[in-house]
mmCIF file with all atom_site columns, C-alpha atoms in Angstrom:
data_model
loop_
_atom_site.group_PDB
_atom_site.id
_atom_site.type_symbol
_atom_site.label_atom_id
_atom_site.label_alt_id
_atom_site.label_comp_id
_atom_site.label_asym_id
_atom_site.label_entity_id
_atom_site.label_seq_id
_atom_site.pdbx_PDB_ins_code
_atom_site.Cartn_x
_atom_site.Cartn_y
_atom_site.Cartn_z
_atom_site.occupancy
_atom_site.B_iso_or_equiv
_atom_site.pdbx_formal_charge
_atom_site.auth_seq_id
_atom_site.auth_comp_id
_atom_site.auth_asym_id
_atom_site.auth_atom_id
_atom_site.pdbx_PDB_model_num
ATOM 1  C CA . MET A 1 1  ? 19.978 -17.861 -78.160  1.00 0.00 ? 1  MET A CA 1
ATOM 2  C CA . ARG A 1 2  ? 21.349 -21.096 -79.505  1.00 0.00 ? 2  ARG A CA 1
ATOM 3  C CA . THR A 1 3  ? 18.787 -23.212 -81.298  1.00 0.00 ? 3  THR A CA 1
ATOM 4  C CA . GLY A 1 4  ? 20.949 -26.254 -81.896  1.00 0.00 ? 4  GLY A CA 1
ATOM 5  C CA . SER A 1 5  ? 20.712 -25.956 -85.677  1.00 0.00 ? 5  SER A CA 1
ATOM 6  C CA . GLU A 1 6  ? 23.870 -23.873 -86.175  1.00 0.00 ? 6  GLU A CA 1
ATOM 7  C CA . PRO A 1 7  ? 26.500 -25.274 -88.529  1.00 0.00 ? 7  PRO A CA 1
ATOM 8  C CA . THR A 1 8  ? 29.309 -26.924 -86.624  1.00 0.00 ? 8  THR A CA 1
ATOM 9  C CA . THR A 1 9  ? 31.947 -25.489 -88.962  1.00 0.00 ? 9  THR A CA 1
ATOM 10 C CA . ALA A 1 10 ? 30.730 -21.860 -89.089  1.00 0.00 ? 10 ALA A CA 1
ATOM 11 C CA . ARG A 1 11 ? 33.558 -19.354 -89.214  1.00 0.00 ? 11 ARG A CA 1
ATOM 12 C CA . SER A 1 12 ? 33.731 -15.595 -89.564  1.00 0.00 ? 12 SER A CA 1
ATOM 13 C CA . ALA A 1 13 ? 35.109 -14.163 -92.803  1.00 0.00 ? 13 ALA A CA 1
ATOM 14 C CA . LEU A 1 14 ? 37.998 -12.423 -91.049  1.00 0.00 ? 14 LEU A CA 1
ATOM 15 C CA . ARG A 1 15 ? 40.401 -12.742 -93.959  1.00 0.00 ? 15 ARG A CA 1
ATOM 16 C CA . VAL A 1 16 ? 37.913 -11.061 -96.294  1.00 0.00 ? 16 VAL A CA 1
ATOM 17 C CA . ARG A 1 17 ? 37.375 -8.309  -93.731  1.00 0.00 ? 17 ARG A CA 1
ATOM 18 C CA . PHE A 1 18 ? 41.159 -7.914  -93.484  1.00 0.00 ? 18 PHE A CA 1
ATOM 19 C CA . TRP A 1 19 ? 41.615 -7.455  -97.233  1.00 0.00 ? 19 TRP A CA 1
ATOM 20 C CA . LEU A 1 20 ? 38.680 -5.050  -97.444  1.00 0.00 ? 20 LEU A CA 1
ATOM 21 C CA . THR A 1 21 ? 40.288 -3.091  -94.616  1.00 0.00 ? 21 THR A CA 1
ATOM 22 C CA . VAL A 1 22 ? 43.595 -3.016  -96.504  1.00 0.00 ? 22 VAL A CA 1
ATOM 23 C CA . TRP A 1 23 ? 41.725 -1.674  -99.549  1.00 0.00 ? 23 TRP A CA 1
ATOM 24 C CA . GLY A 1 24 ? 40.081 1.018   -97.424  1.00 0.00 ? 24 GLY A CA 1
ATOM 25 C CA . LEU A 1 25 ? 43.387 1.877   -95.779  1.00 0.00 ? 25 LEU A CA 1
ATOM 26 C CA . VAL A 1 26 ? 45.049 2.437   -99.162  1.00 0.00 ? 26 VAL A CA 1
ATOM 27 C CA . TRP A 1 27 ? 42.245 4.793   -100.237 1.00 0.00 ? 27 TRP A CA 1
ATOM 28 C CA . ALA A 1 28 ? 42.232 6.648   -96.900  1.00 0.00 ? 28 ALA A CA 1
ATOM 29 C CA . VAL A 1 29 ? 45.988 7.241   -97.096  1.00 0.00 ? 29 VAL A CA 1
ATOM 30 C CA . PHE A 1 30 ? 45.684 8.318   -100.724 1.00 0.00 ? 30 PHE A CA 1
ATOM 31 C CA . GLY A 1 31 ? 42.797 10.667  -99.886  1.00 0.00 ? 31 GLY A CA 1
ATOM 32 C CA . THR A 1 32 ? 44.648 12.206  -96.946  1.00 0.00 ? 32 THR A CA 1
ATOM 33 C CA . VAL A 1 33 ? 47.745 12.913  -99.016  1.00 0.00 ? 33 VAL A CA 1
ATOM 34 C CA . ALA A 1 34 ? 45.839 14.075  -102.097 1.00 0.00 ? 34 ALA A CA 1
ATOM 35 C CA . PHE A 1 35 ? 43.586 16.476  -100.190 1.00 0.00 ? 35 PHE A CA 1
ATOM 36 C CA . ALA A 1 36 ? 46.515 17.804  -98.155  1.00 0.00 ? 36 ALA A CA 1
ATOM 37 C CA . LEU A 1 37 ? 48.468 18.528  -101.347 1.00 0.00 ? 37 LEU A CA 1
ATOM 38 C CA . ALA A 1 38 ? 45.398 20.080  -102.985 1.00 0.00 ? 38 ALA A CA 1
ATOM 39 C CA . GLY A 1 39 ? 44.981 22.530  -100.107 1.00 0.00 ? 39 GLY A CA 1
ATOM 40 C CA . ARG A 1 40 ? 41.749 21.044  -98.750  1.00 0.00 ? 40 ARG A CA 1
ATOM 41 C CA . PRO A 1 41 ? 42.481 20.674  -95.016  1.00 0.00 ? 41 PRO A CA 1
ATOM 42 C CA . GLY A 1 42 ? 38.908 19.754  -94.048  1.00 0.00 ? 42 GLY A CA 1
ATOM 43 C CA . TRP A 1 43 ? 38.785 16.798  -96.401  1.00 0.00 ? 43 TRP A CA 1
ATOM 44 C CA . ALA A 1 44 ? 42.336 15.815  -95.441  1.00 0.00 ? 44 ALA A CA 1
ATOM 45 C CA . ILE A 1 45 ? 41.315 15.731  -91.758  1.00 0.00 ? 45 ILE A CA 1
ATOM 46 C CA . ALA A 1 46 ? 38.213 13.676  -92.610  1.00 0.00 ? 46 ALA A CA 1
ATOM 47 C CA . CYS A 1 47 ? 40.319 11.146  -94.521  1.00 0.00 ? 47 CYS A CA 1
ATOM 48 C CA . GLY A 1 48 ? 42.855 11.143  -91.687  1.00 0.00 ? 48 GLY A CA 1
ATOM 49 C CA . LEU A 1 49 ? 40.134 10.302  -89.168  1.00 0.00 ? 49 LEU A CA 1
ATOM 50 C CA . LEU A 1 50 ? 38.893 7.546   -91.453  1.00 0.00 ? 50 LEU A CA 1
ATOM 51 C CA . TRP A 1 51 ? 42.477 6.294   -91.650  1.00 0.00 ? 51 TRP A CA 1
ATOM 52 C CA . LEU A 1 52 ? 42.558 6.137   -87.837  1.00 0.00 ? 52 LEU A CA 1
ATOM 53 C CA . VAL A 1 53 ? 39.270 4.200   -87.633  1.00 0.00 ? 53 VAL A CA 1
ATOM 54 C CA . ILE A 1 54 ? 40.437 1.750   -90.305  1.00 0.00 ? 54 ILE A CA 1
ATOM 55 C CA . THR A 1 55 ? 43.737 1.203   -88.482  1.00 0.00 ? 55 THR A CA 1
ATOM 56 C CA . VAL A 1 56 ? 41.947 0.385   -85.215  1.00 0.00 ? 56 VAL A CA 1
ATOM 57 C CA . ASP A 1 57 ? 39.581 -1.974  -87.065  1.00 0.00 ? 57 ASP A CA 1
ATOM 58 C CA . MET A 1 58 ? 42.528 -3.683  -88.746  1.00 0.00 ? 58 MET A CA 1
ATOM 59 C CA . ALA A 1 59 ? 44.241 -4.181  -85.376  1.00 0.00 ? 59 ALA A CA 1
ATOM 60 C CA . MET A 1 60 ? 41.094 -5.814  -83.993  1.00 0.00 ? 60 MET A CA 1
ATOM 61 C CA . ILE A 1 61 ? 40.738 -8.056  -87.044  1.00 0.00 ? 61 ILE A CA 1
ATOM 62 C CA . LEU A 1 62 ? 44.370 -9.163  -86.786  1.00 0.00 ? 62 LEU A CA 1
ATOM 63 C CA . ARG A 1 63 ? 43.887 -9.862  -83.068  1.00 0.00 ? 63 ARG A CA 1
ATOM 64 C CA . HIS A 1 64 ? 40.886 -12.078 -83.826  1.00 0.00 ? 64 HIS A CA 1
ATOM 65 C CA . ILE A 1 65 ? 42.784 -13.899 -86.591  1.00 0.00 ? 65 ILE A CA 1
ATOM 66 C CA . ARG A 1 66 ? 45.714 -14.557 -84.227  1.00 0.00 ? 66 ARG A CA 1
ATOM 67 C CA . GLN A 1 67 ? 43.378 -15.916 -81.533  1.00 0.00 ? 67 GLN A CA 1
ATOM 68 C CA . GLY A 1 68 ? 42.405 -18.738 -83.840  1.00 0.00 ? 68 GLY A CA 1
ATOM 69 C CA . PRO A 1 69 ? 39.218 -20.778 -83.701  1.00 0.00 ? 69 PRO A CA 1
ATOM 70 C CA . HIS A 1 70 ? 37.332 -20.849 -80.429  1.00 0.00 ? 70 HIS A CA 1
ATOM 71 C CA . TYR A 1 71 ? 35.342 -23.622 -78.852  1.00 0.00 ? 71 TYR A CA 1
ATOM 72 C CA . GLN A 1 72 ? 32.059 -24.285 -80.611  1.00 0.00 ? 72 GLN A CA 1
ATOM 73 C CA . PRO A 1 73 ? 29.548 -26.625 -78.986  1.00 0.00 ? 73 PRO A CA 1
ATOM 74 C CA . GLY A 1 74 ? 28.874 -29.742 -81.021  1.00 0.00 ? 74 GLY A CA 1
ATOM 75 C CA . PRO A 1 75 ? 25.554 -31.255 -82.059  1.00 0.00 ? 75 PRO A CA 1
ATOM 76 C CA . ASP A 1 76 ? 25.445 -33.309 -78.846  1.00 0.00 ? 76 ASP A CA 1
ATOM 77 C CA . ILE A 1 77 ? 25.194 -30.120 -76.720  1.00 0.00 ? 77 ILE A CA 1
ATOM 78 C CA . PRO A 1 78 ? 21.567 -29.070 -76.205  1.00 0.00 ? 78 PRO A CA 1
ATOM 79 C CA . PRO A 1 79 ? 20.460 -25.514 -76.994  1.00 0.00 ? 79 PRO A CA 1
ATOM 80 C CA . TYR A 1 80 ? 20.779 -22.887 -74.282  1.00 0.00 ? 80 TYR A CA 1
ATOM 81 C CA . ARG A 1 81 ? 17.646 -22.177 -72.307  1.00 0.00 ? 81 ARG A CA 1
ATOM 82 C CA . PRO A 1 82 ? 16.288 -18.635 -72.640  1.00 0.00 ? 82 PRO A CA 1
ATOM 83 C CA . PRO A 1 83 ? 16.599 -16.341 -69.606  1.00 0.00 ? 83 PRO A CA 1
ATOM 84 C CA . GLU A 1 84 ? 13.832 -16.913 -67.066  1.00 0.00 ? 84 GLU A CA 1
ATOM 85 C CA . GLY A 1 85 ? 12.749 -13.275 -66.683  1.00 0.00 ? 85 GLY A CA 1
ATOM 86 C CA . ARG A 1 86 ? 12.143 -12.489 -70.375  1.00 0.00 ? 86 ARG A CA 1
ATOM 87 C CA . ARG A 1 87 ? 8.997  -13.241 -72.314  1.00 0.00 ? 87 ARG A CA 1
ATOM 88 C CA . ARG A 1 88 ? 8.317  -12.713 -75.992  1.00 0.00 ? 88 ARG A CA 1
#
């Protein structure tokens, strides 16, 4: 629920998330290769699955970065009313 006190310039830290994902991707690739060469197929598969999850996350982050900023209501827009059927 919007309270009306949100910052008008709030943005997500997508670039930080991107670089952390790159860091994780490097380690996942390294782990997959290292464990495969060391003869540890279980750990290599685990790192490979992590590599897959990181790649999907990176694709979503890049998609959000390419979308650019979205409309944010300004201070002149009143807060949203809570749903009628819910009580706290």
